[in-house]
mmCIF file of C-alpha atoms in Angstrom:
data_model
loop_
_atom_site.group_PDB
_atom_site.id
_atom_site.type_symbol
_atom_site.label_atom_id
_atom_site.label_comp_id
_atom_site.label_asym_id
_atom_site.label_seq_id
_atom_site.Cartn_x
_atom_site.Cartn_y
_atom_site.Cartn_z
ATOM 1 C CA UNK A 1 25.051 -45.373 -70.454
ATOM 2 C CA UNK A 2 22.691 -48.330 -69.992
ATOM 3 C CA UNK A 3 20.110 -48.267 -67.236
ATOM 4 C CA UNK A 4 21.090 -49.994 -64.020
ATOM 5 C CA UNK A 5 18.391 -52.613 -64.438
ATOM 6 C CA UNK A 6 17.628 -54.674 -61.380
ATOM 7 C CA UNK A 7 19.370 -52.476 -58.847
ATOM 8 C CA UNK A 8 16.202 -51.605 -56.973
ATOM 9 C CA UNK A 9 15.197 -49.309 -59.780
ATOM 10 C CA UNK A 10 17.826 -46.696 -58.983
ATOM 11 C CA UNK A 11 17.568 -43.824 -61.413
ATOM 12 C CA UNK A 12 15.335 -45.870 -63.662
ATOM 13 C CA UNK A 13 11.728 -45.452 -64.677
ATOM 14 C CA UNK A 14 9.857 -48.623 -63.740
ATOM 15 C CA UNK A 15 7.765 -48.214 -66.869
ATOM 16 C CA UNK A 16 10.838 -48.604 -69.025
ATOM 17 C CA UNK A 17 11.772 -51.746 -67.130
ATOM 18 C CA UNK A 18 8.394 -53.320 -67.916
ATOM 19 C CA UNK A 19 8.504 -52.271 -71.555
ATOM 20 C CA UNK A 20 11.990 -53.736 -71.874
ATOM 21 C CA UNK A 21 11.067 -57.076 -70.328
ATOM 22 C CA UNK A 22 10.379 -59.573 -73.097
ATOM 23 C CA UNK A 23 8.953 -56.697 -75.103
ATOM 24 C CA UNK A 24 7.902 -58.822 -78.071
ATOM 25 C CA UNK A 25 5.740 -60.911 -75.734
ATOM 26 C CA UNK A 26 4.218 -57.984 -73.826
ATOM 27 C CA UNK A 27 0.547 -58.250 -74.740
ATOM 28 C CA UNK A 28 -0.869 -55.572 -72.437
ATOM 29 C CA UNK A 29 0.611 -53.122 -69.976
ATOM 30 C CA UNK A 30 -1.787 -51.165 -67.812
ATOM 31 C CA UNK A 31 0.446 -48.657 -66.089
ATOM 32 C CA UNK A 32 -2.588 -47.229 -64.271
ATOM 33 C CA UNK A 33 -1.228 -43.716 -63.847
ATOM 34 C CA UNK A 34 -4.048 -41.746 -65.466
ATOM 35 C CA UNK A 35 -4.890 -38.454 -63.818
ATOM 36 C CA UNK A 36 -8.494 -38.322 -65.020
ATOM 37 C CA UNK A 37 -11.039 -39.972 -67.253
ATOM 38 C CA UNK A 38 -12.288 -43.518 -67.605
ATOM 39 C CA UNK A 39 -9.771 -44.875 -70.105
ATOM 40 C CA UNK A 40 -7.485 -47.525 -68.571
ATOM 41 C CA UNK A 41 -4.622 -47.108 -70.968
ATOM 42 C CA UNK A 42 -2.678 -50.058 -72.347
ATOM 43 C CA UNK A 43 0.887 -48.808 -72.803
ATOM 44 C CA UNK A 44 2.012 -51.852 -74.772
ATOM 45 C CA UNK A 45 2.372 -51.664 -78.538
ATOM 46 C CA UNK A 46 -1.172 -52.979 -78.837
ATOM 47 C CA UNK A 47 -2.787 -49.886 -77.247
ATOM 48 C CA UNK A 48 -5.859 -51.940 -76.373
ATOM 49 C CA UNK A 49 -7.341 -49.797 -73.639
ATOM 50 C CA UNK A 50 -9.757 -50.798 -70.907
ATOM 51 C CA UNK A 51 -12.312 -48.826 -68.911
ATOM 52 C CA UNK A 52 -12.350 -47.685 -65.305
ATOM 53 C CA UNK A 53 -15.465 -47.552 -63.208
ATOM 54 C CA UNK A 54 -15.542 -45.881 -59.823
ATOM 55 C CA UNK A 55 -11.855 -45.837 -58.960
ATOM 56 C CA UNK A 56 -10.156 -42.886 -57.285
ATOM 57 C CA UNK A 57 -7.408 -41.896 -59.685
ATOM 58 C CA UNK A 58 -4.142 -40.109 -58.978
ATOM 59 C CA UNK A 59 -3.382 -41.712 -55.647
ATOM 60 C CA UNK A 60 0.214 -42.194 -54.438
ATOM 61 C CA UNK A 61 2.023 -44.758 -56.574
ATOM 62 C CA UNK A 62 4.870 -47.176 -56.000
ATOM 63 C CA UNK A 63 7.447 -44.434 -55.642
ATOM 64 C CA UNK A 64 8.383 -44.080 -59.290
ATOM 65 C CA UNK A 65 6.890 -40.624 -59.607
ATOM 66 C CA UNK A 66 3.660 -41.945 -61.057
ATOM 67 C CA UNK A 67 0.232 -42.144 -59.508
ATOM 68 C CA UNK A 68 -2.193 -45.048 -59.420
ATOM 69 C CA UNK A 69 -5.883 -45.703 -58.770
ATOM 70 C CA UNK A 70 -7.463 -46.821 -55.548
ATOM 71 C CA UNK A 71 -10.238 -49.431 -55.522
ATOM 72 C CA UNK A 72 -12.839 -49.025 -52.763
ATOM 73 C CA UNK A 73 -13.529 -52.703 -52.039
ATOM 74 C CA UNK A 74 -17.195 -52.146 -52.896
ATOM 75 C CA UNK A 75 -18.133 -51.370 -56.498
ATOM 76 C CA UNK A 76 -15.054 -50.267 -58.465
ATOM 77 C CA UNK A 77 -13.417 -52.069 -61.362
ATOM 78 C CA UNK A 78 -10.982 -51.783 -64.216
ATOM 79 C CA UNK A 79 -12.524 -53.659 -67.110
ATOM 80 C CA UNK A 80 -9.760 -54.850 -69.420
ATOM 81 C CA UNK A 81 -11.961 -56.880 -71.730
ATOM 82 C CA UNK A 82 -11.864 -56.305 -75.446
ATOM 83 C CA UNK A 83 -12.525 -58.773 -78.224
ATOM 84 C CA UNK A 84 -8.881 -58.410 -79.218
ATOM 85 C CA UNK A 85 -7.705 -59.313 -75.725
ATOM 86 C CA UNK A 86 -9.978 -62.352 -75.614
ATOM 87 C CA UNK A 87 -8.644 -63.495 -78.963
ATOM 88 C CA UNK A 88 -5.011 -63.005 -77.962
ATOM 89 C CA UNK A 89 -5.217 -64.171 -74.369
ATOM 90 C CA UNK A 90 -2.285 -66.495 -73.623
ATOM 91 C CA UNK A 91 -4.040 -69.585 -72.335
ATOM 92 C CA UNK A 92 -1.036 -71.942 -72.529
ATOM 93 C CA UNK A 93 2.108 -69.809 -72.175
ATOM 94 C CA UNK A 94 1.999 -66.575 -70.252
ATOM 95 C CA UNK A 95 2.766 -64.304 -67.350
ATOM 96 C CA UNK A 96 0.706 -61.862 -65.328
ATOM 97 C CA UNK A 97 2.192 -59.513 -62.777
ATOM 98 C CA UNK A 98 1.679 -56.233 -60.983
ATOM 99 C CA UNK A 99 2.041 -54.209 -57.816
ATOM 100 C CA UNK A 100 -0.657 -53.864 -55.194
ATOM 101 C CA UNK A 101 -1.263 -52.540 -51.707
ATOM 102 C CA UNK A 102 -4.145 -53.081 -49.314
ATOM 103 C CA UNK A 103 -6.142 -50.154 -47.951
ATOM 104 C CA UNK A 104 -5.671 -51.296 -44.364
ATOM 105 C CA UNK A 105 -4.999 -54.243 -42.114
ATOM 106 C CA UNK A 106 -8.689 -55.106 -42.111
ATOM 107 C CA UNK A 107 -8.433 -56.311 -45.704
ATOM 108 C CA UNK A 108 -6.334 -59.215 -44.494
ATOM 109 C CA UNK A 109 -8.976 -60.212 -41.971
ATOM 110 C CA UNK A 110 -12.375 -59.657 -43.570
ATOM 111 C CA UNK A 111 -12.628 -63.098 -45.171
ATOM 112 C CA UNK A 112 -13.458 -61.631 -48.577
ATOM 113 C CA UNK A 113 -11.899 -62.681 -51.870
ATOM 114 C CA UNK A 114 -10.512 -59.671 -53.719
ATOM 115 C CA UNK A 115 -8.877 -59.852 -57.114
ATOM 116 C CA UNK A 116 -5.910 -57.726 -58.101
ATOM 117 C CA UNK A 117 -5.864 -58.912 -61.698
ATOM 118 C CA UNK A 118 -7.390 -61.871 -63.456
ATOM 119 C CA UNK A 119 -8.949 -63.368 -66.531
ATOM 120 C CA UNK A 120 -11.387 -66.229 -66.669
ATOM 121 C CA UNK A 121 -13.599 -68.289 -68.878
ATOM 122 C CA UNK A 122 -15.234 -69.875 -65.853
ATOM 123 C CA UNK A 123 -14.175 -71.349 -62.521
ATOM 124 C CA UNK A 124 -12.295 -74.118 -64.336
ATOM 125 C CA UNK A 125 -10.268 -71.959 -66.687
ATOM 126 C CA UNK A 126 -8.810 -68.847 -65.138
ATOM 127 C CA UNK A 127 -5.658 -67.071 -64.117
ATOM 128 C CA UNK A 128 -5.564 -64.527 -61.328
ATOM 129 C CA UNK A 129 -3.914 -63.276 -58.194
ATOM 130 C CA UNK A 130 -5.442 -61.575 -55.181
ATOM 131 C CA UNK A 131 -6.838 -62.042 -51.708
ATOM 132 C CA UNK A 132 -8.292 -65.366 -50.714
ATOM 133 C CA UNK A 133 -10.465 -65.867 -47.667
ATOM 134 C CA UNK A 134 -7.908 -67.103 -45.149
ATOM 135 C CA UNK A 135 -6.433 -64.584 -42.728
ATOM 136 C CA UNK A 136 -3.694 -62.696 -44.559
ATOM 137 C CA UNK A 137 -3.691 -65.085 -47.476
ATOM 138 C CA UNK A 138 -2.898 -64.093 -51.035
ATOM 139 C CA UNK A 139 -3.434 -66.603 -53.824
ATOM 140 C CA UNK A 140 -1.886 -66.854 -57.275
ATOM 141 C CA UNK A 141 -3.735 -69.370 -59.413
ATOM 142 C CA UNK A 142 -3.777 -70.867 -62.891
ATOM 143 C CA UNK A 143 -6.623 -73.250 -63.646
ATOM 144 C CA UNK A 144 -7.058 -75.047 -66.947
ATOM 145 C CA UNK A 145 -9.610 -77.696 -67.808
ATOM 146 C CA UNK A 146 -10.649 -77.888 -64.167
ATOM 147 C CA UNK A 147 -7.127 -78.522 -62.888
ATOM 148 C CA UNK A 148 -6.236 -75.772 -60.444
ATOM 149 C CA UNK A 149 -2.606 -74.929 -59.731
ATOM 150 C CA UNK A 150 -2.278 -72.405 -56.990
ATOM 151 C CA UNK A 151 0.161 -71.054 -54.474
ATOM 152 C CA UNK A 152 -0.914 -69.195 -51.359
ATOM 153 C CA UNK A 153 1.196 -66.918 -49.185
ATOM 154 C CA UNK A 154 0.355 -65.211 -45.921
ATOM 155 C CA UNK A 155 1.091 -61.499 -45.829
ATOM 156 C CA UNK A 156 0.614 -58.680 -43.366
ATOM 157 C CA UNK A 157 2.355 -55.812 -45.125
ATOM 158 C CA UNK A 158 0.595 -52.496 -45.553
ATOM 159 C CA UNK A 159 3.152 -51.427 -48.134
ATOM 160 C CA UNK A 160 3.453 -52.170 -51.819
ATOM 161 C CA UNK A 161 4.229 -55.682 -52.972
ATOM 162 C CA UNK A 162 4.577 -57.278 -56.386
ATOM 163 C CA UNK A 163 2.838 -60.485 -57.436
ATOM 164 C CA UNK A 164 3.556 -62.452 -60.567
ATOM 165 C CA UNK A 165 2.365 -65.741 -61.988
ATOM 166 C CA UNK A 166 3.952 -67.543 -64.945
ATOM 167 C CA UNK A 167 2.518 -70.554 -66.702
ATOM 168 C CA UNK A 168 3.734 -72.885 -69.412
ATOM 169 C CA UNK A 169 1.804 -75.836 -70.742
ATOM 170 C CA UNK A 170 4.809 -76.860 -72.858
ATOM 171 C CA UNK A 171 7.121 -76.970 -69.845
ATOM 172 C CA UNK A 172 4.275 -78.198 -67.638
ATOM 173 C CA UNK A 173 4.876 -75.680 -64.888
ATOM 174 C CA UNK A 174 3.329 -72.796 -63.019
ATOM 175 C CA UNK A 175 5.451 -70.521 -60.850
ATOM 176 C CA UNK A 176 4.292 -67.899 -58.382
ATOM 177 C CA UNK A 177 6.351 -64.959 -57.159
ATOM 178 C CA UNK A 178 6.044 -62.249 -54.560
ATOM 179 C CA UNK A 179 8.451 -59.327 -54.779
ATOM 180 C CA UNK A 180 10.372 -61.171 -57.466
ATOM 181 C CA UNK A 181 11.054 -64.246 -55.368
ATOM 182 C CA UNK A 182 9.406 -67.550 -56.162
ATOM 183 C CA UNK A 183 7.095 -68.762 -53.435
ATOM 184 C CA UNK A 184 5.944 -72.319 -53.016
ATOM 185 C CA UNK A 185 6.883 -75.216 -55.207
ATOM 186 C CA UNK A 186 6.783 -75.109 -58.980
ATOM 187 C CA UNK A 187 3.405 -76.543 -59.878
ATOM 188 C CA UNK A 188 3.185 -79.312 -62.463
ATOM 189 C CA UNK A 189 0.460 -81.430 -64.019
ATOM 190 C CA UNK A 190 -1.292 -78.569 -65.811
ATOM 191 C CA UNK A 191 -4.631 -79.136 -67.493
ATOM 192 C CA UNK A 192 -5.664 -77.884 -70.909
ATOM 193 C CA UNK A 193 -7.397 -74.508 -71.071
ATOM 194 C CA UNK A 194 -10.836 -74.562 -72.655
ATOM 195 C CA UNK A 195 -12.762 -71.564 -73.930
ATOM 196 C CA UNK A 196 -12.430 -67.837 -74.411
ATOM 197 C CA UNK A 197 -12.127 -65.250 -71.650
ATOM 198 C CA UNK A 198 -15.610 -63.973 -70.798
ATOM 199 C CA UNK A 199 -16.497 -60.343 -71.375
ATOM 200 C CA UNK A 200 -17.408 -59.991 -67.699
ATOM 201 C CA UNK A 201 -14.229 -61.591 -66.401
ATOM 202 C CA UNK A 202 -11.161 -59.712 -67.599
ATOM 203 C CA UNK A 203 -10.617 -57.253 -64.810
ATOM 204 C CA UNK A 204 -8.127 -55.346 -62.765
ATOM 205 C CA UNK A 205 -9.341 -54.810 -59.228
ATOM 206 C CA UNK A 206 -12.404 -57.059 -59.451
ATOM 207 C CA UNK A 207 -13.269 -60.641 -60.332
ATOM 208 C CA UNK A 208 -16.360 -59.912 -62.393
ATOM 209 C CA UNK A 209 -17.842 -56.743 -63.789
ATOM 210 C CA UNK A 210 -20.933 -57.175 -61.571
ATOM 211 C CA UNK A 211 -18.628 -56.271 -59.796
ATOM 212 C CA UNK A 212 -17.639 -58.869 -57.233
ATOM 213 C CA UNK A 213 -14.298 -59.601 -55.615
ATOM 214 C CA UNK A 214 -13.445 -55.904 -55.566
ATOM 215 C CA UNK A 215 -9.916 -55.028 -54.487
ATOM 216 C CA UNK A 216 -9.552 -52.690 -51.526
ATOM 217 C CA UNK A 217 -6.427 -50.616 -52.000
ATOM 218 C CA UNK A 218 -4.109 -49.585 -54.796
ATOM 219 C CA UNK A 219 -2.831 -51.350 -57.922
ATOM 220 C CA UNK A 220 -0.098 -50.286 -60.321
ATOM 221 C CA UNK A 221 1.867 -51.502 -63.332
ATOM 222 C CA UNK A 222 -0.044 -54.632 -64.366
ATOM 223 C CA UNK A 223 1.526 -56.500 -67.256
ATOM 224 C CA UNK A 224 0.399 -59.489 -69.304
ATOM 225 C CA UNK A 225 2.825 -61.443 -71.482
ATOM 226 C CA UNK A 226 2.227 -64.309 -73.898
ATOM 227 C CA UNK A 227 5.314 -66.142 -72.660
ATOM 228 C CA UNK A 228 6.440 -67.365 -69.266
ATOM 229 C CA UNK A 229 8.962 -64.890 -67.883
ATOM 230 C CA UNK A 230 12.088 -66.396 -66.409
ATOM 231 C CA UNK A 231 12.821 -66.175 -62.678
ATOM 232 C CA UNK A 232 15.518 -63.614 -63.492
ATOM 233 C CA UNK A 233 13.055 -61.444 -65.418
ATOM 234 C CA UNK A 234 10.466 -61.613 -62.646
ATOM 235 C CA UNK A 235 13.179 -60.733 -60.116
ATOM 236 C CA UNK A 236 13.796 -57.507 -62.021
ATOM 237 C CA UNK A 237 10.118 -56.656 -62.140
ATOM 238 C CA UNK A 238 9.485 -57.534 -58.509
ATOM 239 C CA UNK A 239 11.431 -54.672 -57.000
ATOM 240 C CA UNK A 240 10.469 -51.014 -57.116
ATOM 241 C CA UNK B 1 -28.632 -28.477 -52.317
ATOM 242 C CA UNK B 2 -25.299 -29.957 -51.280
ATOM 243 C CA UNK B 3 -23.498 -32.583 -53.293
ATOM 244 C CA UNK B 4 -22.342 -35.521 -51.244
ATOM 245 C CA UNK B 5 -20.499 -38.696 -52.130
ATOM 246 C CA UNK B 6 -21.988 -41.758 -50.484
ATOM 247 C CA UNK B 7 -23.220 -45.301 -50.918
ATOM 248 C CA UNK B 8 -26.912 -46.066 -51.323
ATOM 249 C CA UNK B 9 -28.283 -49.599 -51.155
ATOM 250 C CA UNK B 10 -31.606 -50.981 -52.280
ATOM 251 C CA UNK B 11 -33.128 -54.351 -51.531
ATOM 252 C CA UNK B 12 -36.188 -55.704 -53.236
ATOM 253 C CA UNK B 13 -38.848 -56.995 -50.881
ATOM 254 C CA UNK B 14 -41.925 -57.300 -53.066
ATOM 255 C CA UNK B 15 -41.398 -55.371 -56.266
ATOM 256 C CA UNK B 16 -42.250 -57.046 -59.514
ATOM 257 C CA UNK B 17 -39.427 -57.457 -61.999
ATOM 258 C CA UNK B 18 -40.570 -54.469 -64.129
ATOM 259 C CA UNK B 19 -40.989 -52.311 -61.008
ATOM 260 C CA UNK B 20 -37.559 -53.277 -59.757
ATOM 261 C CA UNK B 21 -36.025 -52.574 -63.148
ATOM 262 C CA UNK B 22 -37.704 -49.187 -63.289
ATOM 263 C CA UNK B 23 -36.350 -48.337 -59.845
ATOM 264 C CA UNK B 24 -32.802 -49.428 -60.691
ATOM 265 C CA UNK B 25 -32.879 -47.630 -64.042
ATOM 266 C CA UNK B 26 -34.088 -44.481 -62.298
ATOM 267 C CA UNK B 27 -31.398 -44.624 -59.642
ATOM 268 C CA UNK B 28 -28.720 -45.056 -62.290
ATOM 269 C CA UNK B 29 -29.599 -41.640 -63.667
ATOM 270 C CA UNK B 30 -29.243 -39.610 -60.476
ATOM 271 C CA UNK B 31 -25.958 -38.167 -59.335
ATOM 272 C CA UNK B 32 -23.100 -37.167 -61.596
ATOM 273 C CA UNK B 33 -23.034 -38.876 -64.984
ATOM 274 C CA UNK B 34 -19.836 -37.250 -66.201
ATOM 275 C CA UNK B 35 -16.792 -36.090 -64.288
ATOM 276 C CA UNK B 36 -13.012 -36.253 -64.685
ATOM 277 C CA UNK B 37 -12.981 -38.523 -61.628
ATOM 278 C CA UNK B 38 -14.555 -41.956 -62.225
ATOM 279 C CA UNK B 39 -15.173 -42.174 -58.491
ATOM 280 C CA UNK B 40 -17.722 -39.354 -58.591
ATOM 281 C CA UNK B 41 -19.738 -40.750 -61.490
ATOM 282 C CA UNK B 42 -22.747 -42.846 -60.501
ATOM 283 C CA UNK B 43 -21.741 -46.503 -60.481
ATOM 284 C CA UNK B 44 -23.229 -49.566 -58.897
ATOM 285 C CA UNK B 45 -22.913 -53.156 -57.862
ATOM 286 C CA UNK B 46 -25.649 -55.764 -58.306
ATOM 287 C CA UNK B 47 -26.224 -58.537 -55.768
ATOM 288 C CA UNK B 48 -25.724 -62.072 -57.082
ATOM 289 C CA UNK B 49 -29.464 -62.813 -57.032
ATOM 290 C CA UNK B 50 -30.298 -59.496 -58.693
ATOM 291 C CA UNK B 51 -32.512 -58.384 -55.804
ATOM 292 C CA UNK B 52 -30.108 -55.846 -54.358
ATOM 293 C CA UNK B 53 -27.826 -53.094 -55.568
ATOM 294 C CA UNK B 54 -25.367 -50.622 -54.112
ATOM 295 C CA UNK B 55 -24.934 -47.261 -55.833
ATOM 296 C CA UNK B 56 -22.143 -44.791 -55.284
ATOM 297 C CA UNK B 57 -21.777 -41.312 -56.674
ATOM 298 C CA UNK B 58 -21.576 -37.709 -55.788
ATOM 299 C CA UNK B 59 -25.270 -37.225 -55.253
ATOM 300 C CA UNK B 60 -27.438 -34.214 -54.655
ATOM 301 C CA UNK B 61 -28.856 -34.402 -51.121
ATOM 302 C CA UNK B 62 -32.265 -33.662 -52.602
ATOM 303 C CA UNK B 63 -32.334 -37.165 -54.042
ATOM 304 C CA UNK B 64 -32.253 -38.705 -50.597
ATOM 305 C CA UNK B 65 -35.015 -37.061 -48.662
ATOM 306 C CA UNK B 66 -37.717 -39.451 -47.533
ATOM 307 C CA UNK B 67 -40.226 -37.690 -49.739
ATOM 308 C CA UNK B 68 -37.957 -37.871 -52.774
ATOM 309 C CA UNK B 69 -37.632 -41.619 -52.405
ATOM 310 C CA UNK B 70 -41.365 -42.019 -51.751
ATOM 311 C CA UNK B 71 -42.124 -39.948 -54.844
ATOM 312 C CA UNK B 72 -39.814 -42.131 -56.918
ATOM 313 C CA UNK B 73 -41.765 -45.212 -55.857
ATOM 314 C CA UNK B 74 -45.133 -43.506 -56.299
ATOM 315 C CA UNK B 75 -44.158 -42.706 -59.862
ATOM 316 C CA UNK B 76 -43.098 -46.296 -60.516
ATOM 317 C CA UNK B 77 -46.363 -47.637 -59.100
ATOM 318 C CA UNK B 78 -48.394 -44.904 -60.777
ATOM 319 C CA UNK B 79 -50.067 -43.953 -57.502
ATOM 320 C CA UNK B 80 -50.384 -40.889 -55.295
ATOM 321 C CA UNK B 81 -47.509 -39.986 -53.016
ATOM 322 C CA UNK B 82 -49.779 -40.441 -49.987
ATOM 323 C CA UNK B 83 -50.234 -44.111 -50.804
ATOM 324 C CA UNK B 84 -46.521 -44.834 -50.333
ATOM 325 C CA UNK B 85 -45.591 -44.998 -46.682
ATOM 326 C CA UNK B 86 -42.288 -45.471 -44.990
ATOM 327 C CA UNK B 87 -40.717 -46.733 -41.784
ATOM 328 C CA UNK B 88 -37.265 -45.594 -40.748
ATOM 329 C CA UNK B 89 -34.796 -47.567 -38.661
ATOM 330 C CA UNK B 90 -31.162 -46.946 -37.835
ATOM 331 C CA UNK B 91 -29.233 -50.211 -37.618
ATOM 332 C CA UNK B 92 -25.433 -50.335 -37.702
ATOM 333 C CA UNK B 93 -25.287 -50.086 -41.492
ATOM 334 C CA UNK B 94 -26.928 -46.663 -41.584
ATOM 335 C CA UNK B 95 -30.365 -45.234 -42.169
ATOM 336 C CA UNK B 96 -32.854 -47.775 -43.512
ATOM 337 C CA UNK B 97 -36.110 -46.723 -45.128
ATOM 338 C CA UNK B 98 -38.625 -49.489 -45.723
ATOM 339 C CA UNK B 99 -41.198 -48.358 -48.260
ATOM 340 C CA UNK B 100 -44.697 -49.800 -48.398
ATOM 341 C CA UNK B 101 -47.602 -49.567 -50.795
ATOM 342 C CA UNK B 102 -51.072 -50.819 -49.843
ATOM 343 C CA UNK B 103 -49.585 -51.797 -46.473
ATOM 344 C CA UNK B 104 -47.167 -54.233 -48.089
ATOM 345 C CA UNK B 105 -43.433 -53.566 -47.712
ATOM 346 C CA UNK B 106 -42.003 -53.308 -51.227
ATOM 347 C CA UNK B 107 -38.426 -52.110 -51.085
ATOM 348 C CA UNK B 108 -35.742 -51.131 -48.624
ATOM 349 C CA UNK B 109 -33.323 -48.223 -49.081
ATOM 350 C CA UNK B 110 -30.123 -48.056 -47.067
ATOM 351 C CA UNK B 111 -28.131 -44.844 -46.821
ATOM 352 C CA UNK B 112 -24.888 -46.417 -45.669
ATOM 353 C CA UNK B 113 -23.438 -44.634 -42.675
ATOM 354 C CA UNK B 114 -26.614 -42.584 -42.210
ATOM 355 C CA UNK B 115 -27.932 -39.406 -43.701
ATOM 356 C CA UNK B 116 -25.149 -37.145 -42.422
ATOM 357 C CA UNK B 117 -22.223 -39.546 -42.869
ATOM 358 C CA UNK B 118 -18.969 -38.486 -44.443
ATOM 359 C CA UNK B 119 -17.810 -40.419 -47.484
ATOM 360 C CA UNK B 120 -15.360 -42.419 -45.387
ATOM 361 C CA UNK B 121 -18.046 -43.251 -42.825
ATOM 362 C CA UNK B 122 -20.366 -44.361 -45.603
ATOM 363 C CA UNK B 123 -17.628 -46.520 -47.131
ATOM 364 C CA UNK B 124 -16.775 -48.100 -43.787
ATOM 365 C CA UNK B 125 -20.442 -48.935 -43.261
ATOM 366 C CA UNK B 126 -20.939 -50.508 -46.662
ATOM 367 C CA UNK B 127 -17.752 -52.533 -46.399
ATOM 368 C CA UNK B 128 -18.805 -53.875 -43.001
ATOM 369 C CA UNK B 129 -22.186 -54.749 -44.481
ATOM 370 C CA UNK B 130 -20.608 -56.567 -47.437
ATOM 371 C CA UNK B 131 -18.226 -58.496 -45.207
ATOM 372 C CA UNK B 132 -21.153 -59.621 -43.062
ATOM 373 C CA UNK B 133 -23.245 -60.713 -46.040
ATOM 374 C CA UNK B 134 -20.590 -61.931 -48.463
ATOM 375 C CA UNK B 135 -22.521 -65.058 -49.439
ATOM 376 C CA UNK B 136 -25.111 -62.804 -51.093
ATOM 377 C CA UNK B 137 -22.609 -60.595 -52.878
ATOM 378 C CA UNK B 138 -19.414 -62.513 -53.584
ATOM 379 C CA UNK B 139 -18.928 -65.150 -56.232
ATOM 380 C CA UNK B 140 -16.059 -66.823 -54.349
ATOM 381 C CA UNK B 141 -16.495 -67.061 -50.606
#
């Protein structure tokens, strides 16, 4: 009997849902459920693992029976950079999504940028989502050639939520989603991405490996695709 | 000696680049270097200008006595322990030790949350400190 995909994950392993979503385009899938060690395992077919620093592993996950790490907001990071990732990074057509949760209400009020997941060459060529400085604001952004396309939402939830960004240079559009629902207008007028993702700037839970922009809270099930997922696909991924 | 997980900050006041590097390299080696939990392994964050760092690990309390920190500096300077003096203050961030050599303040240590803080108290203190000084630590503010 086929899985009841999309019905709030009833009886279904969320991992299988991610792996089944545009599987040929799934470049990396950091499930983030390791119980110990510093390897941040990529569960996609590429098995291109990253490295944890400082995170508290095995914290309560999204409710799928798996655990996840907690970032302390100070000096933790999940470094996803590899030469293979930099070479394959989808600069023109792609999607990035994952679940996150803040450690407390103060995270929405401390005026600090905190990245959930992101990849950047520099300030002009980057894709990410995370906290921005405004009270309660979360930003999903794709910048290419100095042209920034971003959508910001104001949140106050202390529970899990899913964020996803899709981008397509060919279709000239960027879409942002929270919990599987598109937020803001579809962004158009994309620039052209220049350069390769920097070794210090391919991170889960931090902006740079310094680290700066450290997330405060939990992150789970981060996926990166080399194709823009459809609204229907993101809707399936955006519910637990 | 007890093992304790906490955050330790340093701020360069008047160390030369080699002295500062020696101090940072030395601090990277204390505390746990291997553990199944990444959170307990010594890890750090460097301030944007390079003149500050925040370490976190499960440390041995013996590493954080005033004399242990003075001895670390005396070794770096190649001088007698008696020539390194300290002044202790207790601002909101925790216990601050300002270390001097030849009457010149050289470096500041901050035990976030204070010397008897729990891990959570130490984390709360360092996060409050970072939020108050984000321009020095955050790329995007």
